[in-house]
Coordinates of N, CA and C in Angstrom, one line a residue:
M1 N 120.4 79.4 -150.3 CA 119.1 80.1 -149.9 C 118.5 80.8 -151.1
A2 N 119.2 81.1 -152.2 CA 118.7 81.8 -153.3 C 117.4 81.2 -153.9
P3 N 117.4 79.8 -154.2 CA 116.2 79.2 -154.7 C 115.0 79.3 -153.8
I4 N 115.3 79.2 -152.5 CA 114.2 79.3 -151.5 C 113.6 80.7 -151.5
I5 N 114.5 81.7 -151.4 CA 114.1 83.1 -151.4 C 113.3 83.4 -152.7
S6 N 113.7 82.9 -153.8 CA 113.0 83.1 -155.1 C 111.6 82.6 -155.0
R7 N 111.4 81.4 -154.4 CA 110.1 80.8 -154.3 C 109.2 81.7 -153.4
L8 N 109.8 82.2 -152.3 CA 109.0 83.0 -151.4 C 108.6 84.3 -152.1
A9 N 109.5 84.9 -152.9 CA 109.2 86.1 -153.7 C 108.1 85.8 -154.7
E10 N 108.1 84.7 -155.4 CA 107.1 84.3 -156.3 C 105.7 84.2 -155.6
A11 N 105.7 83.7 -154.3 CA 104.5 83.6 -153.6 C 103.9 84.9 -153.2
L12 N 104.7 86.0 -153.2 CA 104.2 87.3 -152.9 C 103.5 88.0 -154.1
D13 N 103.8 87.5 -155.3 CA 103.2 88.1 -156.5 C 102.7 87.0 -157.5
P14 N 101.8 86.2 -157.1 CA 101.3 85.1 -158.0 C 100.5 85.6 -159.2
K15 N 100.5 84.8 -160.2 CA 99.8 85.2 -161.4 C 98.8 84.0 -161.8
G16 N 97.8 84.4 -162.6 CA 97.0 83.4 -163.2 C 95.7 83.0 -162.4
R17 N 95.0 82.1 -162.9 CA 93.7 81.6 -162.4 C 93.8 81.0 -161.0
F18 N 94.9 80.3 -160.7 CA 95.1 79.7 -159.4 C 96.2 80.4 -158.6
A19 N 96.2 81.7 -158.7 CA 97.3 82.4 -158.0 C 97.2 82.2 -156.5
A20 N 96.0 82.3 -155.9 CA 95.9 82.2 -154.4 C 96.4 80.8 -154.0
E21 N 96.1 79.8 -154.8 CA 96.6 78.5 -154.4 C 98.1 78.3 -154.6
S22 N 98.5 78.8 -155.7 CA 100.0 78.6 -156.1 C 100.9 79.3 -155.0
R23 N 100.5 80.4 -154.5 CA 101.3 81.0 -153.5 C 101.5 80.1 -152.2
V24 N 100.4 79.4 -151.9 CA 100.5 78.4 -150.7 C 101.5 77.3 -151.1
V25 N 101.4 76.8 -152.3 CA 102.2 75.7 -152.8 C 103.7 76.1 -152.8
E26 N 103.9 77.3 -153.3 CA 105.3 77.9 -153.3 C 105.9 77.9 -151.9
I27 N 105.2 78.4 -151.0 CA 105.7 78.4 -149.6 C 105.9 77.0 -149.1
G28 N 105.0 76.1 -149.4 CA 105.3 74.7 -148.9 C 106.5 74.2 -149.5
T29 N 106.8 74.4 -150.8 CA 108.0 73.9 -151.4 C 109.2 74.5 -150.8
A30 N 109.2 75.8 -150.5 CA 110.3 76.5 -149.9 C 110.6 76.0 -148.5
L31 N 109.5 75.7 -147.7 CA 109.7 75.1 -146.4 C 110.3 73.7 -146.4
E32 N 109.9 72.9 -147.4 CA 110.4 71.6 -147.6 C 111.9 71.6 -147.9
R33 N 112.3 72.6 -148.7 CA 113.7 72.7 -149.0 C 114.5 73.3 -147.9
M34 N 114.0 74.2 -147.2 CA 114.7 74.8 -146.0 C 115.0 73.8 -145.0
Y35 N 114.0 73.0 -144.7 CA 114.1 72.0 -143.6 C 114.5 70.6 -144.0
E36 N 114.9 70.5 -145.3 CA 115.5 69.3 -145.8 C 114.6 68.1 -145.6
I37 N 113.3 68.2 -146.0 CA 112.3 67.2 -145.9 C 112.4 66.2 -147.0
G38 N 112.3 64.9 -146.7 CA 112.3 63.9 -147.8 C 110.9 63.7 -148.3
K39 N 110.6 62.5 -148.7 CA 109.3 62.1 -149.3 C 108.3 61.5 -148.3
K40 N 108.7 61.1 -147.1 CA 107.8 60.4 -146.1 C 107.6 61.3 -144.9
K41 N 106.4 61.2 -144.4 CA 106.0 61.8 -143.1 C 106.3 63.3 -143.1
I42 N 106.0 63.9 -144.2 CA 106.3 65.3 -144.5 C 105.8 66.3 -143.4
T43 N 104.5 66.2 -143.1 CA 103.9 67.1 -142.2 C 104.5 66.9 -140.8
R44 N 104.7 65.7 -140.3 CA 105.3 65.5 -139.0 C 106.7 66.0 -139.0
K45 N 107.5 65.8 -140.0 CA 108.9 66.3 -140.0 C 108.9 67.8 -140.0
L46 N 108.0 68.4 -140.8 CA 108.0 69.9 -140.8 C 107.6 70.4 -139.4
Q47 N 106.6 69.8 -138.8 CA 106.2 70.3 -137.5 C 107.3 70.2 -136.5
N48 N 108.0 69.0 -136.5 CA 109.1 68.8 -135.5 C 110.3 69.7 -135.8
R49 N 110.7 69.8 -137.1 CA 111.9 70.6 -137.4 C 111.7 72.1 -137.2
I50 N 110.6 72.5 -137.7 CA 110.3 74.0 -137.6 C 110.1 74.4 -136.2
S51 N 109.3 73.6 -135.4 CA 109.1 74.0 -134.0 C 110.3 73.9 -133.2
G52 N 111.2 72.9 -133.5 CA 112.4 72.7 -132.8 C 113.4 73.9 -133.1
F53 N 113.4 74.4 -134.3 CA 114.3 75.4 -134.8 C 113.8 76.8 -134.3
L54 N 112.5 77.1 -134.4 CA 112.0 78.4 -134.1 C 111.5 78.5 -132.7
G55 N 111.0 77.4 -132.1 CA 110.4 77.5 -130.8 C 111.5 77.8 -129.7
T56 N 111.0 78.5 -128.6 CA 111.9 78.8 -127.5 C 111.6 78.0 -126.3
D57 N 110.4 77.4 -126.2 CA 110.0 76.6 -125.1 C 108.9 75.6 -125.6
N58 N 108.5 74.7 -124.7 CA 107.5 73.7 -125.1 C 106.2 74.4 -125.6
G59 N 105.8 75.5 -124.9 CA 104.5 76.1 -125.3 C 104.6 76.7 -126.7
S60 N 105.7 77.4 -127.0 CA 105.9 78.0 -128.3 C 106.0 76.9 -129.4
R61 N 106.7 75.8 -129.0 CA 106.9 74.7 -130.0 C 105.5 74.1 -130.3
D62 N 104.7 74.0 -129.3 CA 103.3 73.4 -129.6 C 102.5 74.3 -130.5
G63 N 102.6 75.6 -130.2 CA 101.9 76.6 -131.1 C 102.4 76.6 -132.5
I64 N 103.7 76.5 -132.7 CA 104.3 76.4 -134.0 C 103.9 75.1 -134.7
K65 N 103.9 74.0 -134.0 CA 103.5 72.7 -134.6 C 102.0 72.8 -135.1
E66 N 101.1 73.4 -134.4 CA 99.8 73.6 -134.8 C 99.7 74.5 -136.0
M67 N 100.4 75.6 -136.1 CA 100.4 76.5 -137.2 C 100.9 75.8 -138.5
V68 N 102.0 75.0 -138.3 CA 102.5 74.3 -139.4 C 101.5 73.2 -140.0
K69 N 100.9 72.5 -139.1 CA 99.9 71.5 -139.5 C 98.7 72.2 -140.2
E70 N 98.2 73.3 -139.7 CA 97.1 74.0 -140.4 C 97.6 74.4 -141.8
F71 N 98.8 75.0 -141.9 CA 99.3 75.4 -143.2 C 99.5 74.2 -144.1
Y72 N 100.1 73.2 -143.7 CA 100.5 72.1 -144.6 C 99.3 71.3 -145.0
D73 N 98.3 71.2 -144.1 CA 97.0 70.5 -144.5 C 96.3 71.3 -145.6
A74 N 96.3 72.6 -145.5 CA 95.8 73.4 -146.6 C 96.6 73.2 -147.9
R75 N 97.9 73.2 -147.8 CA 98.7 73.0 -149.0 C 98.5 71.6 -149.6
S76 N 98.3 70.6 -148.8 CA 98.0 69.2 -149.3 C 96.7 69.2 -150.0
E77 N 95.7 69.8 -149.4 CA 94.4 69.8 -150.1 C 94.5 70.5 -151.5
I78 N 95.3 71.5 -151.6 CA 95.4 72.1 -152.9 C 96.2 71.2 -153.9
V79 N 97.3 70.6 -153.4 CA 98.1 69.8 -154.3 C 97.4 68.5 -154.7
H80 N 96.6 67.9 -153.8 CA 96.0 66.6 -154.0 C 94.6 66.8 -154.6
G81 N 94.3 67.9 -155.1 CA 93.0 68.1 -155.9 C 91.8 68.2 -155.1
R82 N 91.9 68.7 -153.8 CA 90.7 68.8 -153.0 C 90.5 70.3 -152.8
R83 N 90.5 71.0 -153.9 CA 90.3 72.5 -153.9 C 89.0 72.9 -153.4
D84 N 88.0 72.0 -153.5 CA 86.6 72.3 -153.1 C 86.6 72.6 -151.6
K85 N 87.6 72.1 -150.8 CA 87.7 72.4 -149.4 C 88.3 73.7 -149.0
M86 N 88.9 74.3 -150.1 CA 89.6 75.6 -149.9 C 88.8 76.8 -150.2
S87 N 88.4 77.5 -149.2 CA 87.7 78.8 -149.4 C 88.8 79.9 -149.5
P88 N 88.5 81.0 -150.1 CA 89.4 82.1 -150.2 C 90.0 82.5 -148.8
I89 N 89.1 82.5 -147.8 CA 89.6 82.8 -146.5 C 90.6 81.8 -145.9
R90 N 90.3 80.5 -146.2 CA 91.3 79.5 -145.7 C 92.6 79.6 -146.5
S91 N 92.5 79.8 -147.7 CA 93.7 80.0 -148.5 C 94.5 81.1 -148.1
D92 N 93.9 82.3 -147.8 CA 94.6 83.5 -147.3 C 95.2 83.2 -146.0
A93 N 94.5 82.5 -145.1 CA 95.0 82.2 -143.7 C 96.2 81.3 -143.8
A94 N 96.1 80.3 -144.7 CA 97.3 79.4 -144.9 C 98.5 80.2 -145.4
F95 N 98.3 81.1 -146.4 CA 99.4 81.9 -146.9 C 100.0 82.7 -145.8
F96 N 99.3 83.4 -145.0 CA 99.9 84.2 -144.0 C 100.6 83.4 -142.9
K97 N 100.0 82.3 -142.5 CA 100.7 81.4 -141.6 C 102.0 80.9 -142.2
G98 N 101.9 80.4 -143.4 CA 103.1 79.8 -144.0 C 104.2 80.8 -144.3
F99 N 103.8 82.0 -144.7 CA 104.8 83.0 -145.0 C 105.5 83.5 -143.7
K100 N 104.7 83.6 -142.7 CA 105.3 84.0 -141.4 C 106.3 83.0 -140.9
I101 N 106.0 81.8 -141.0 CA 107.0 80.7 -140.6 C 108.2 80.7 -141.6
A102 N 108.0 80.9 -142.9 CA 109.1 80.9 -143.8 C 110.0 82.1 -143.6
R103 N 109.4 83.2 -143.4 CA 110.2 84.5 -143.2 C 111.1 84.3 -141.9
Q104 N 110.5 83.8 -140.8 CA 111.2 83.7 -139.6 C 112.4 82.6 -139.8
S105 N 112.0 81.6 -140.5 CA 113.0 80.5 -140.8 C 114.2 81.0 -141.6
V106 N 113.9 81.8 -142.7 CA 115.0 82.3 -143.5 C 115.9 83.2 -142.7
F107 N 115.3 84.1 -141.9 CA 116.2 85.0 -141.2 C 117.0 84.3 -140.2
K108 N 116.5 83.3 -139.5 CA 117.2 82.5 -138.5 C 118.3 81.7 -139.2
L109 N 118.0 81.1 -140.3 CA 118.9 80.3 -141.0 C 120.1 81.1 -141.5
I110 N 119.8 82.3 -142.0 CA 120.9 83.2 -142.4 C 121.7 83.6 -141.2
R111 N 121.1 84.0 -140.2 CA 121.8 84.4 -139.0 C 122.6 83.3 -138.3
E112 N 122.0 82.1 -138.1 CA 122.6 81.1 -137.3 C 123.1 79.8 -138.1
G113 N 122.5 79.7 -139.3 CA 122.8 78.4 -140.0 C 121.9 77.3 -139.5
A114 N 121.9 76.2 -140.3 CA 121.1 75.1 -139.9 C 121.7 74.3 -138.8
P115 N 120.9 73.7 -138.0 CA 121.4 72.8 -136.9 C 122.1 71.6 -137.5
E116 N 123.0 71.0 -136.7 CA 123.7 69.8 -137.2 C 122.6 68.6 -137.3
D117 N 121.7 68.6 -136.4 CA 120.6 67.6 -136.5 C 119.3 68.2 -136.3
W118 N 118.5 68.1 -137.4 CA 117.1 68.8 -137.4 C 116.2 68.2 -136.3
E119 N 116.5 67.0 -135.9 CA 115.6 66.3 -135.0 C 115.7 66.7 -133.5
V120 N 116.8 67.4 -133.2 CA 117.1 67.9 -131.8 C 116.8 69.4 -131.7
P121 N 115.8 69.8 -130.9 CA 115.6 71.2 -130.7 C 116.8 71.9 -130.1
K122 N 117.0 73.1 -130.5 CA 118.1 73.9 -129.9 C 117.8 74.3 -128.5
D123 N 118.8 74.2 -127.6 CA 118.6 74.7 -126.3 C 118.9 76.2 -126.2
D124 N 117.8 76.9 -126.0 CA 118.0 78.4 -126.0 C 118.3 78.9 -124.6
G125 N 118.7 78.0 -123.7 CA 119.1 78.5 -122.4 C 117.9 78.7 -121.4
L126 N 116.8 78.1 -121.8 CA 115.6 78.3 -120.9 C 115.5 77.1 -120.0

């Protein structure tokens, strides 16, 4: 978890001309590492794994999926050179959504560990 936490810490205090954008990218990288995402279908895998891990019922999982999609779409626009679509407000919104998801994920991973299979949502007894 140390490299992941280091990336999140860097996202809190970015430097340079592209600081607002780099903090979104740092969070995206941390989430990819936390949730063991490969190179294909990244957004869908993140949506499913994060919502399955953090969500407590279908409604909360759907909300988490939407938040992850909004965050990762913004991250992708930054990484793939579509910065013209990123306003400071959208960049800030992406940062706050992504950091909230990452913070909750880190705490739950430390507390409970990773599931044996990321593709199967945990049954929280509901």
